[in-house]
Amino acid sequence: MDLYLGIDVGSVSTNLVLLDPRGEPYTTPIYLRTQGRPIAVVQEGLSMLAEQLSSRDRVCGVGTTGSARYLAGVLVGADIIKNEITAHAVAALRVVPDVRTVLEIGGQDSKIIIIRDGIVVDFAMNTVCAAGTGSFLDQQAFRLNIPIEKFGELALQAENPVRIAGRCTVFAESDMIHKQQLGHPLPDIIAGLCEALVRNYLNNVGKGKEILPPVVFQGGVAANKGMRAAFEKALGTEIIVPPYFNVMGAYGAALLARDWALRKGQPTKFRGFQVAELKFQTRSFECKGCPNNCEVIEIKEGDHVLARWGDRCGRWSTSNIPTEELIAKSIS
Amino acid sequence: MKITYPHMGNLYIVIRALLESLGLELVLPPPTSRRTVELGVRHAPEFACFPFKLNLGNFIEAYELGADTILMAGGVGPCRFGYYAQVQREILEDLGYHMDMVVLEPPDTSWRELRDKIRYLIGRKSWWEVIKAIRFAWFKARAVDVVEEQVLYLRPRVQQTLELEKLYREALKKIDEAPDKKSLDRVVDHYLALMKGLPQKPGPFLRVGLVGEFFTVLEPFANYDIERRLGSLGVEVNRSIYLSAWINEHLFRGLLRVKGLEHTKELAAPYLKSFVGGHGRETVGSTVDYALQGYDGVIHVAPFTCMPEIVAHSILPAVSKDYGIPTLTLYLDEHSGEAGIVTRLEAFVDLMAARRERKLKGEAGKWIFT
C-alpha cells in the first residue's frame, strides 16, 4: 500500500505516524522519549515501524516537524519540512474540521492556534517562561513521587483546589512546597497547580486571542485529565481531546506529506528504513566569516556532508563541499 | 578628539560622511558581534533594553581602539532612550573608561543647545561647512536606503541569493568610500543595475510590512536578521522607516519630500491619539497603512521590555480585526532563541500564504505555497 510518514522530533518526545492513502493511521502511532538523542530515537522509531510493514507497503512521502525538523528531515530524506504550528493546525483540522481554537501544550513549549473557516488566522507561543509545559509537570510528578499518568486523575479528586502562584516554575514549585507544609491534601495541591498553569497559559500565550469553540486540546499534556478539567472550568466550554492527541504534530506532518505527494506526483526523497542502520555524526563550529559568528551545525554520514545549517548568510547551508575546504577558500 | 558613535544598521556610513567632511577624527566601533553583546550585557542593568546594551558594548570596544569622545543621540518623551546617554556615561566612568559624552538632543527640543554642542565638536569651522557636510551625509543616507530597498525587493526573487548579498556588501563599501555626490550617484546606479540583472524566479511573492521600534527595525544584529530570513522564506519585506526618512522628519522637520511616518499618526488616531514615546503610535499607524495597501501581513519587532511598543502591541489585535491583516509581534533581546524565531516566522508565512490563496480562489488555502 502507498503510505505517508510523519515524524515529529520534539524536545521531550519523538513521534512517528504512518498514514494510508485515505489519510488514516495505518499502524499504531509510535511515541518515544527523545532524551536528548534525536538521531538514535528517530532510527529506533523507524525500525519499530519497519517491523510492522509487509513487503508490498511502500512510503511515498515523508514530512518532518518539531524542533529537530531539519535534522530529522536530512536524516530520513523528507519531502516536506514544516514548523510545528502549521503541522498541529493541519492535524486538528483533519480530526475536527470546524475547529476554531487549538490549545497545544508540549514538552517545552505551549501554543495557541486560532482557526477561522478552516485556515489559521493567528497563533502565539510561550515567550518568557516554560511554566505549564510538560517538562514542569513531569518534574513535579517526580518530586511528589506520583507516576505522571496518575497525576491528572489525582487532581480530579480535589475538593478545594488551592491557589498556587503560576508565573514561573521556580515560584510555582516553592509555593507548592509551602502549601504542602501547611498540610493541604495532595489532590487539592495538584488541582491547584493545574489551575495555575491554565491561568498562566491563558494570560500569557492566549492573551488578546478570541477563544471560540470547538476547542481542541492536544500535545502530551492533554493526557492530563486535571489540565483538561482546569481548561473546561476556565473557558466554560467543552474541551475536545482527539484520539491521537500526543502525536498530532507527526500526524499533521504525514498529512502534509500526503498532500505534497498527491499534488506534485514526484517520487519521494525518503532514504528507506535502512536509515536506521546507518552511522551519523554531528558537530558544530563557529563560523568566523563575519561578526555574526553563527554556530553552524553539520551532519555527516561517513565522510559525506549531508547538510549544514545555522548560518544566516547561506554560505554553509547551500554547499556540501567538505568544511575544511570551504573554510580555506570562503573567508572573504 | 577621537570620536566614536554607536552602530545602528548602516548609520555608520552617514555619520562617517558627516564627521569626516568636517575634518574630525573617527574611531568606528568594530561591527556589533557576540563580544559586543557580552560586554554590554555584563555592564548594563539587566532590565535595560537591548539597544542600550549593544550601544554600551560598542562604546567599550571603541574605547579599546582609542576613542575618547562619544557622539550619542538624546531623546525626549516616555521612552527610556532619553536617559541612555546619561546612564551609559556613568557606567563607563565607573568602569574607568574616561570618555567625553556629547549628547545631541533632538532639535525639536532646543536649537540652541544643539548649536552649542555642534560648535563644541567643530571648533572654528564655519556653519557653511557644517551645512555642506550635512548635505553630503544626507546624500549618503539616501544612497544607502535606495540600495537597501532594492535588496529587500529582490531577496525573495533572485535565484543566486549569495551573489545578491555579495553585491549588497560591495555597494555599501563603495558608498562608504565615495568622496563626492557624483561618484555616489555612479556607485548607486552601477550596483542597482547589477542587482536587477540577476536572474529572477517567477512570482507571486508574499509581501510583509516591518514595523516597530526604530533601532530593532534598522539593526540586523538586534532583529536576528529578520529581513534576510524572510527573504529566504520567499517574502518581500517593506520597512516602515528608513534612516533618511527619520533624518528628514527629525532633523529637517520634514522639509524634503521623502516618505516617512508623519502620515501614520493620522491613521493611528482612531486607536491611539497621543504620543506614547518612541514609535508606538507610528507602529499602529503603519500597520493600518500596510493593511490599506493590501499587504499580506505585518511583523512587529521590539526589544523586550520596550514600553512604547508594548502599548502598540496591545492595540494591534484591534487593528488586525478591523482591517483583516495578520500581525506577529516579536520581542527580541540577548535571550531570544533563534529556533523560536524561525518557527514563528515560518508559521506566519504559512498563515499569510493560506490567506492569500483563500482570497484568490475563495477556497480553503493549501498549506504549501510554492
XYZ file of C-alpha atoms in Angstrom:
702
model
C 0.000 0.000 0.000
C 1.122 3.589 -0.571
C 1.939 5.101 2.801
C 2.834 8.544 4.114
C 5.168 9.042 7.031
C 5.170 11.908 9.507
C 7.914 12.408 12.083
C 7.788 14.936 14.913
C 11.007 15.288 16.867
C 10.335 17.469 19.872
C 12.259 18.300 22.997
C 10.605 15.609 25.083
C 9.042 13.118 22.688
C 9.658 11.836 19.185
C 6.595 10.560 17.340
C 6.075 8.711 14.106
C 2.767 8.311 12.300
C 2.186 6.282 9.165
C -0.927 7.069 7.128
C -2.764 5.103 4.479
C -3.869 6.760 1.202
C -7.114 7.961 2.836
C -5.123 9.798 5.487
C -5.993 7.437 8.341
C -3.350 5.950 10.643
C -2.152 2.662 9.136
C -0.154 1.380 12.101
C -0.259 2.286 15.774
C 1.488 5.654 16.120
C 4.863 5.490 17.828
C 5.586 7.675 20.841
C 9.157 7.673 22.155
C 11.091 9.822 24.595
C 13.726 11.937 22.826
C 16.036 12.109 25.856
C 18.466 14.390 24.053
C 19.329 11.782 21.399
C 17.216 12.799 18.390
C 19.140 10.785 15.795
C 19.129 7.498 17.709
C 15.457 7.883 18.598
C 14.393 8.550 15.004
C 16.346 5.455 13.976
C 14.713 3.425 16.717
C 11.258 4.621 15.645
C 11.945 3.742 12.016
C 12.966 0.191 12.808
C 9.883 -0.244 15.011
C 7.727 0.853 12.066
C 9.567 -1.338 9.565
C 8.732 -4.421 11.626
C 5.013 -3.763 11.197
C 5.087 -3.445 7.402
C 4.709 -6.029 4.698
C 6.788 -6.236 1.534
C 4.022 -4.614 -0.517
C 3.961 -1.443 1.588
C 5.987 1.499 0.362
C 6.476 5.003 1.685
C 5.512 7.621 -0.927
C 6.001 10.800 1.057
C 7.705 11.936 4.255
C 7.138 15.046 6.355
C 9.069 16.169 9.427
C 8.224 18.703 12.099
C 9.197 19.674 15.639
C 12.245 21.485 16.922
C 14.546 18.934 15.246
C 12.634 19.025 11.937
C 15.685 19.949 9.847
C 17.863 17.310 11.455
C 15.185 14.634 11.069
C 14.422 15.820 7.536
C 18.025 15.393 6.427
C 18.349 12.083 8.198
C 15.405 10.313 6.605
C 15.104 12.343 3.392
C 11.963 14.385 3.938
C 9.826 15.754 1.114
C 8.418 18.449 3.307
C 9.793 20.084 6.459
C 7.179 22.087 8.337
C 7.053 24.125 11.530
C 5.048 22.579 14.348
C 2.370 25.274 14.395
C 1.238 24.512 10.857
C 1.565 20.770 11.425
C -0.597 20.872 14.546
C -3.235 23.013 12.844
C -3.423 20.638 9.868
C -3.947 17.638 12.134
C -6.559 19.391 14.291
C -8.485 20.423 11.170
C -8.475 16.847 9.965
C -9.881 15.487 13.217
C -12.313 18.318 13.983
C -12.988 20.090 10.661
C -14.847 23.026 12.233
C -12.246 23.606 14.975
C -11.730 27.271 15.887
C -9.186 27.071 18.681
C -6.276 24.689 19.208
C -4.564 24.562 22.584
C -1.301 22.680 22.322
C 0.990 22.031 25.250
C 4.090 20.015 24.609
C 7.302 19.278 26.448
C 8.903 22.687 26.338
C 6.551 24.993 24.588
C 2.920 25.753 24.512
C 0.984 27.359 21.723
C -2.449 28.572 20.854
C -3.692 28.473 17.276
C -6.752 30.433 16.210
C -8.538 28.982 13.186
C -11.464 30.504 11.317
C -13.212 28.870 8.369
C -10.534 26.254 8.044
C -7.441 28.463 7.983
C -5.040 29.660 10.645
C -5.626 33.348 11.313
C -3.497 33.855 14.409
C -1.187 31.986 16.731
C 1.109 32.509 19.687
C 3.762 30.572 21.512
C 5.005 30.988 25.058
C 7.760 33.565 25.105
C 9.109 34.165 28.533
C 8.705 31.085 30.640
C 8.246 27.356 30.259
C 5.890 27.080 33.244
C 2.903 24.998 32.352
C 4.621 22.781 29.825
C 5.083 19.054 30.026
C 8.596 19.129 31.448
C 7.461 21.037 34.513
C 4.558 18.685 35.195
C 6.963 15.780 34.750
C 9.332 17.259 37.307
C 6.596 17.862 39.832
C 5.188 14.364 39.434
C 8.672 13.022 40.014
C 9.172 15.225 43.067
C 5.853 14.081 44.559
C 6.651 10.503 43.647
C 3.469 10.047 41.594
C 3.589 8.421 38.134
C 2.836 11.155 35.576
C -0.056 9.062 34.229
C -1.818 9.247 37.620
C -1.148 12.945 38.124
C -4.260 14.190 36.380
C -6.619 11.690 37.976
C -5.495 12.770 41.420
C -6.365 16.345 40.504
C -9.935 15.297 39.758
C -10.342 14.079 43.362
C -9.706 17.566 44.718
C -12.395 19.161 46.847
C -10.831 22.581 47.361
C -8.103 23.351 44.830
C -5.533 25.625 46.477
C -4.307 28.780 44.768
C -0.738 28.459 43.549
C 1.455 31.182 42.091
C 1.975 30.151 38.500
C 4.083 32.889 36.924
C 7.289 30.961 36.870
C 8.254 27.373 37.582
C 10.591 28.292 40.404
C 7.939 30.269 42.273
C 5.249 27.704 41.488
C 7.393 24.987 42.985
C 8.223 26.877 46.152
C 4.584 27.848 46.555
C 3.562 24.208 46.155
C 6.046 23.126 48.796
C 4.744 25.846 51.067
C 1.153 24.598 50.650
C 2.261 21.024 51.330
C 3.995 22.103 54.533
C 0.787 23.782 55.645
C -0.933 20.420 55.380
C -3.146 20.778 52.296
C -4.095 17.379 50.840
C -2.194 16.330 47.730
C -5.176 16.265 45.305
C -6.007 19.869 46.224
C -2.441 20.930 45.555
C -2.247 19.146 42.213
C -5.603 20.546 41.114
C -4.411 23.995 42.222
C -1.265 23.561 40.176
C -3.289 22.642 37.079
C -5.454 25.713 37.541
C -2.409 27.928 37.995
C -0.841 26.582 34.820
C -4.042 27.085 32.850
C -4.317 30.627 34.188
C -0.729 31.282 33.228
C -1.317 29.846 29.749
C -4.458 31.889 29.116
C -2.897 35.100 30.402
C 0.357 34.785 28.522
C 0.029 32.598 25.466
C -3.688 33.255 24.981
C -3.501 36.980 25.672
C -5.671 39.026 23.318
C -6.933 35.958 21.444
C -10.577 35.196 20.908
C -11.023 31.633 22.138
C -14.145 30.200 20.493
C -15.419 26.612 20.469
C -14.880 23.984 19.219
C -11.684 23.931 21.277
C -9.231 21.102 20.648
C -6.598 20.353 23.281
C -3.562 18.380 22.086
C 0.093 17.697 22.841
C 1.457 15.413 25.548
C -0.099 17.427 28.370
C -3.611 16.768 27.029
C -3.283 13.309 28.623
C -3.570 15.065 31.952
C -7.206 14.985 32.995
C -6.577 17.632 35.604
C -5.362 20.097 32.980
C -8.318 19.334 30.775
C -10.757 19.897 33.638
C -8.999 23.153 34.549
C -9.347 24.379 30.947
C -13.034 23.465 30.905
C -13.557 25.327 34.146
C -11.644 28.431 32.978
C -13.150 28.620 29.496
C -16.636 27.370 30.325
C -16.764 25.223 27.225
C -16.232 21.617 26.259
C -12.615 20.700 25.523
C -12.079 18.075 22.839
C -9.048 15.835 23.260
C -8.592 13.959 19.966
C -7.708 10.245 19.945
C -4.118 10.787 18.798
C -3.617 13.923 20.907
C 0.010 13.160 21.755
C 1.203 12.585 18.175
C -0.751 15.336 16.401
C 2.429 17.029 15.129
C 3.562 13.844 13.403
C 0.020 13.264 12.160
C -0.006 16.757 10.614
C 3.413 16.234 9.050
C 2.198 12.969 7.498
C -0.935 14.689 6.142
C 1.257 17.401 4.615
C 3.490 14.734 3.062
C 0.404 13.057 1.594
C -0.827 16.378 0.284
C 2.596 17.030 -1.234
C 2.688 13.642 -2.957
C -0.844 13.901 -4.354
C -0.242 17.408 -5.635
C 3.243 17.086 -7.061
C 3.251 13.472 -8.194
C 7.001 13.340 -7.659
C 8.973 10.385 -6.275
C 9.743 10.687 -2.559
C 13.188 11.592 -1.246
C 12.749 9.020 1.541
C 16.005 7.179 2.053
C 14.314 3.994 3.224
C 14.095 2.204 6.543
C 17.756 1.211 6.322
C 18.481 4.714 7.619
C 18.031 3.037 10.997
C 21.268 1.112 10.430
C 23.465 3.996 9.251
C 26.010 5.891 11.318
C 25.717 9.658 11.513
C 27.971 12.192 13.163
C 27.033 15.730 14.024
C 29.250 18.554 15.140
C 29.069 22.291 15.389
C 31.582 25.052 14.825
C 31.628 28.790 14.929
C 31.947 30.464 11.533
C 34.496 33.280 11.554
C 33.411 34.712 8.230
C 31.713 37.798 9.691
C 30.881 39.346 13.073
C 27.686 37.306 13.385
C 29.808 34.287 14.399
C 26.999 31.887 13.546
C 27.060 28.460 15.147
C 26.960 26.132 12.208
C 25.762 22.571 12.713
C 26.960 19.882 10.394
C 25.694 16.368 9.945
C 27.815 13.770 8.191
C 27.297 10.216 7.091
C 30.805 8.784 6.906
C 32.863 11.373 5.000
C 29.882 12.740 3.161
C 28.377 16.022 4.375
C 24.606 15.537 4.440
C 23.688 19.035 5.481
C 24.678 22.101 7.411
C 22.515 24.779 8.942
C 22.590 27.579 11.479
C 24.285 30.148 9.209
C 22.439 33.345 8.493
C 24.065 34.030 5.139
C 23.629 30.641 3.482
C 27.329 30.177 2.812
C 27.337 26.829 4.603
C 23.802 25.607 4.129
C 23.873 25.948 0.360
C 27.009 23.906 -0.107
C 28.108 20.389 0.653
C 31.815 20.699 -0.043
C 33.865 19.453 2.923
C 34.008 22.011 5.711
C 37.785 22.429 5.807
C 37.937 23.191 2.080
C 35.141 25.710 2.404
C 36.789 27.431 5.359
C 40.021 27.684 3.397
C 38.505 29.273 0.341
C 35.487 31.182 1.513
C 36.506 33.516 4.305
C 36.337 36.779 2.461
C 39.481 64.366 19.995
C 38.764 60.850 18.709
C 35.053 60.482 18.173
C 33.033 57.288 18.196
C 29.299 56.562 17.936
C 27.041 53.539 18.327
C 26.145 51.246 15.471
C 22.631 51.127 14.086
C 22.380 49.252 10.811
C 24.260 51.248 8.176
C 24.173 54.512 10.103
C 27.971 54.473 10.367
C 28.229 55.368 6.672
C 26.163 58.506 7.177
C 27.925 59.653 10.339
C 31.313 58.992 8.835
C 30.457 61.182 5.845
C 29.268 63.921 8.190
C 32.207 63.948 10.554
C 34.985 63.347 8.068
C 33.754 66.183 5.868
C 34.272 68.360 8.927
C 37.791 67.058 9.345
C 37.070 65.241 12.606
C 38.924 62.123 13.618
C 36.805 58.979 13.970
C 37.101 55.636 15.665
C 34.436 53.324 14.327
C 33.483 50.570 16.796
C 34.076 47.076 15.382
C 30.918 45.645 13.808
C 28.461 44.537 16.504
C 29.278 40.950 17.413
C 28.661 38.480 20.195
C 31.524 40.048 22.092
C 29.745 43.406 21.891
C 26.647 41.805 23.371
C 28.629 40.123 26.137
C 30.319 43.371 27.122
C 27.068 45.288 27.043
C 25.100 42.703 28.980
C 27.796 42.358 31.631
C 27.812 46.052 32.464
C 24.253 47.189 31.736
C 21.308 46.948 34.148
C 19.546 43.662 33.408
C 16.216 45.250 32.531
C 17.614 47.950 30.303
C 16.558 47.241 26.752
C 18.650 45.541 24.137
C 19.707 48.700 22.217
C 21.175 50.098 25.443
C 23.311 47.009 25.888
C 24.523 46.995 22.296
C 25.417 50.717 22.455
C 27.365 50.177 25.635
C 29.251 47.272 24.083
C 30.058 49.447 21.055
C 31.449 52.194 23.293
C 33.683 49.832 25.230
C 35.020 48.286 22.048
C 35.643 51.734 20.572
C 37.443 52.790 23.763
C 39.755 49.824 23.323
C 40.624 51.221 19.896
C 41.450 54.623 21.324
C 38.201 56.615 21.154
C 37.882 59.345 23.784
C 34.657 61.124 22.808
C 31.211 59.607 22.241
C 28.643 61.171 19.987
C 25.277 59.974 21.184
C 21.700 60.901 20.401
C 19.344 62.017 23.118
C 15.587 61.980 23.215
C 12.525 63.243 24.967
C 9.273 61.635 25.950
C 8.228 58.473 27.747
C 10.792 56.211 26.057
C 13.812 55.429 28.221
C 16.118 56.248 25.346
C 16.309 59.835 26.601
C 18.293 58.620 29.603
C 20.586 56.254 27.777
C 23.478 58.624 27.272
C 23.498 59.747 30.919
C 23.374 56.221 32.329
C 25.922 54.931 29.852
C 28.314 57.741 30.736
C 28.032 56.860 34.436
C 28.630 53.165 33.756
C 31.670 53.881 31.601
C 33.023 56.232 34.259
C 32.580 53.567 36.960
C 34.435 51.104 34.792
C 37.320 53.534 34.496
C 36.779 54.292 30.819
C 37.008 58.064 30.847
C 35.197 59.280 27.778
C 33.607 62.566 26.953
C 29.940 62.126 26.026
C 28.407 64.668 23.658
C 24.641 64.186 23.600
C 22.800 65.640 20.647
C 19.278 66.261 21.845
C 16.717 66.381 19.043
C 16.278 69.905 17.653
C 12.549 69.718 18.330
C 13.533 70.460 21.950
C 16.148 73.154 21.775
C 18.005 74.502 18.774
C 20.365 76.494 20.918
C 21.614 73.519 22.888
C 22.186 71.590 19.679
C 24.056 74.536 18.204
C 26.350 74.746 21.214
C 27.126 71.024 21.080
C 27.964 71.212 17.391
C 30.111 74.250 17.972
C 31.978 72.288 20.639
C 32.654 69.491 18.172
C 33.646 71.524 15.117
C 35.794 74.150 16.802
C 36.424 77.003 14.390
C 34.810 75.534 11.300
C 32.159 77.729 9.658
C 28.444 76.996 9.656
C 28.546 76.868 5.882
C 30.910 73.919 6.123
C 28.539 72.244 8.571
C 25.660 72.659 6.156
C 27.723 71.226 3.315
C 28.676 68.225 5.489
C 25.057 67.589 6.479
C 24.043 67.775 2.828
C 26.654 65.221 1.838
C 25.713 62.902 4.717
C 22.091 63.177 3.616
C 23.000 62.050 0.096
C 24.819 59.061 1.578
C 21.766 58.184 3.683
C 19.591 58.306 0.572
C 22.063 56.171 -1.373
C 22.113 53.507 1.367
C 18.325 53.484 1.554
C 17.794 53.195 -2.195
C 20.115 50.190 -2.304
C 18.542 48.599 0.776
C 15.062 48.990 -0.624
C 16.133 47.238 -3.786
C 17.745 44.400 -1.840
C 14.546 43.882 0.169
C 12.576 43.716 -3.050
C 14.976 41.307 -4.745
C 15.759 38.919 -1.872
C 12.811 36.559 -2.430
C 13.117 36.921 -6.203
C 16.726 36.274 -7.188
C 17.998 32.778 -7.750
C 21.572 33.420 -6.607
C 20.942 34.835 -3.160
C 24.588 34.652 -2.138
C 25.504 36.765 -5.164
C 22.914 39.380 -4.197
C 24.288 39.599 -0.656
C 27.787 39.979 -2.047
C 26.694 42.842 -4.308
C 24.902 44.442 -1.374
C 28.040 44.337 0.794
C 30.154 45.716 -2.056
C 27.670 48.508 -2.727
C 27.742 49.582 0.930
C 31.512 49.614 0.894
C 31.627 51.720 -2.277
C 29.001 54.133 -0.926
C 31.038 54.489 2.236
C 34.158 55.275 0.199
C 32.559 57.644 -2.340
C 34.225 61.065 -1.967
C 31.562 63.218 -3.623
C 27.969 63.297 -4.840
C 28.880 62.445 -8.406
C 30.728 59.248 -7.606
C 27.991 58.371 -5.127
C 25.351 58.500 -7.863
C 27.567 56.419 -10.104
C 28.004 53.721 -7.450
C 24.270 53.523 -6.805
C 23.369 53.265 -10.499
C 26.065 50.690 -11.105
C 25.012 48.374 -8.284
C 21.289 48.733 -8.836
C 21.837 47.647 -12.434
C 23.954 44.668 -11.391
C 21.388 43.557 -8.812
C 18.440 43.905 -11.140
C 20.377 41.921 -13.739
C 20.472 38.764 -11.603
C 18.144 36.016 -12.883
C 14.827 36.016 -11.035
C 12.195 33.464 -10.073
C 8.606 33.934 -11.178
C 6.187 35.177 -8.506
C 3.850 35.728 -6.811
C 5.568 36.665 -3.574
C 4.094 37.404 -0.201
C 4.524 40.983 0.964
C 5.034 41.832 4.593
C 5.458 45.175 6.358
C 8.100 45.504 9.068
C 7.146 47.896 11.863
C 8.243 48.550 15.415
C 10.972 50.093 17.454
C 13.362 52.083 15.308
C 16.673 50.550 16.403
C 15.379 46.981 16.250
C 13.955 47.547 12.773
C 17.209 49.024 11.459
C 19.852 46.894 13.164
C 20.062 43.364 11.738
C 22.035 42.210 14.748
C 19.199 43.251 17.064
C 16.429 41.778 14.913
C 18.240 38.498 14.273
C 18.495 39.298 10.563
C 14.773 39.107 10.181
C 14.747 40.696 6.725
C 17.141 38.148 5.327
C 15.302 35.266 6.982
C 12.015 36.410 5.485
C 13.659 36.869 2.116
C 14.838 33.274 2.124
C 11.294 32.178 3.024
C 10.166 33.872 -0.194
C 8.772 37.057 1.345
C 9.248 40.610 0.145
C 9.780 42.909 3.126
C 8.822 46.562 3.199
C 10.337 48.540 6.023
C 8.122 51.177 7.602
C 11.025 53.504 8.277
C 14.383 54.156 6.698
C 17.298 56.137 8.018
C 16.844 59.017 5.600
C 13.155 59.341 6.397
C 13.979 59.549 10.072
C 16.655 62.192 9.464
C 14.224 64.162 7.335
C 11.495 64.112 9.948
C 13.618 64.778 12.972
C 16.410 66.972 11.696
C 14.935 68.694 8.658
C 11.428 68.958 10.061
C 10.034 67.114 7.055
C 11.239 69.725 4.578
C 12.218 67.157 1.979
C 9.789 65.002 0.097
C 10.728 61.585 1.370
C 8.087 59.148 2.532
C 8.268 58.965 6.302
C 5.960 58.226 9.169
C 4.192 61.563 9.546
C 1.028 60.325 7.794
C 0.790 57.289 10.081
C -0.114 59.459 13.069
C -3.409 60.246 11.439
C -4.011 56.607 10.554
C -3.362 55.616 14.170
C -5.764 58.232 15.545
C -8.900 56.031 15.805
C -6.895 53.737 18.111
C -4.314 55.959 19.730
C -4.399 59.711 19.776
C -1.455 60.559 21.967
C 2.292 60.236 21.781
C 3.335 57.204 23.814
C 7.060 57.530 23.264
C 9.373 56.059 20.656
C 7.456 54.891 17.616
C 4.488 53.310 19.417
C 1.932 55.426 17.637
C 3.682 55.052 14.275
C 3.648 51.265 14.700
C -0.137 51.310 14.967
C -0.490 53.749 12.055
C 1.941 51.873 9.818
C 0.021 48.653 10.394
C -3.144 50.388 9.176
C -1.139 51.774 6.260
C 0.074 48.309 5.216
C -3.450 46.908 5.523
C -4.755 49.647 3.228
C -2.029 48.855 0.723
C -3.097 45.210 0.622
C -0.073 43.677 2.300
C -0.310 40.036 3.406
C 0.794 40.737 6.952
C 2.744 42.896 9.362
C 5.635 41.865 11.561
C 6.178 43.988 14.629
C 9.590 43.900 16.315
C 10.685 45.496 19.560
C 13.244 44.952 22.269
C 11.960 43.045 25.272
C 10.502 45.461 27.903
C 10.047 48.288 25.350
C 7.196 50.337 26.793
C 6.007 52.275 23.695
C 5.867 49.091 21.640
C 4.033 47.214 24.402
C 1.334 49.876 24.098
C 1.276 49.356 20.336
C 1.231 45.572 20.758
C -1.900 45.732 22.896
C -3.653 47.735 20.161
C -2.608 45.604 17.184
C -5.283 42.878 17.712
C -7.963 45.549 17.205
C -6.301 46.829 14.004
C -5.877 43.262 12.843
C -9.557 42.565 13.396
C -10.839 45.772 11.777
C -8.653 45.559 8.694
C -8.234 41.801 8.406
C -4.452 41.909 8.373
C -2.498 39.318 10.370
C 0.211 40.609 12.690
C 3.066 38.918 14.510
C 4.896 40.590 17.390
C 8.423 39.526 18.277
C 10.188 40.820 21.376
C 13.893 40.368 20.926
C 16.942 40.623 23.121
C 20.049 38.693 24.089
C 17.909 35.876 25.499
C 15.905 35.264 22.338
C 16.177 31.754 20.987
C 16.874 31.593 17.291
C 14.875 28.372 16.845
C 11.795 30.022 18.330
C 12.088 32.989 15.968
C 12.450 30.727 12.937
C 9.435 28.616 13.932
C 7.234 31.680 14.377
C 8.336 33.226 11.094
C 7.734 30.000 9.181
C 4.291 29.591 10.739
C 3.446 33.211 9.976
C 4.470 32.762 6.349
C 2.208 29.681 6.109
C -0.617 31.673 7.639
C -0.203 34.511 5.131
C 0.074 32.073 2.238
C -3.128 30.271 3.216
C -4.978 33.579 3.462
C -3.637 34.815 0.146
C -4.752 31.627 -1.562
C -8.136 31.838 0.107
C -8.550 35.375 -1.172
C -7.539 34.487 -4.721
C -9.509 31.279 -5.091
C -12.189 31.587 -2.464
C -11.396 28.109 -1.173
C -9.629 26.815 1.896
C -5.960 27.620 1.392
C -3.485 24.886 0.722
C -0.553 24.723 3.081
C 2.242 24.626 0.620
C 2.963 27.918 -1.008
C 5.220 27.451 -3.995
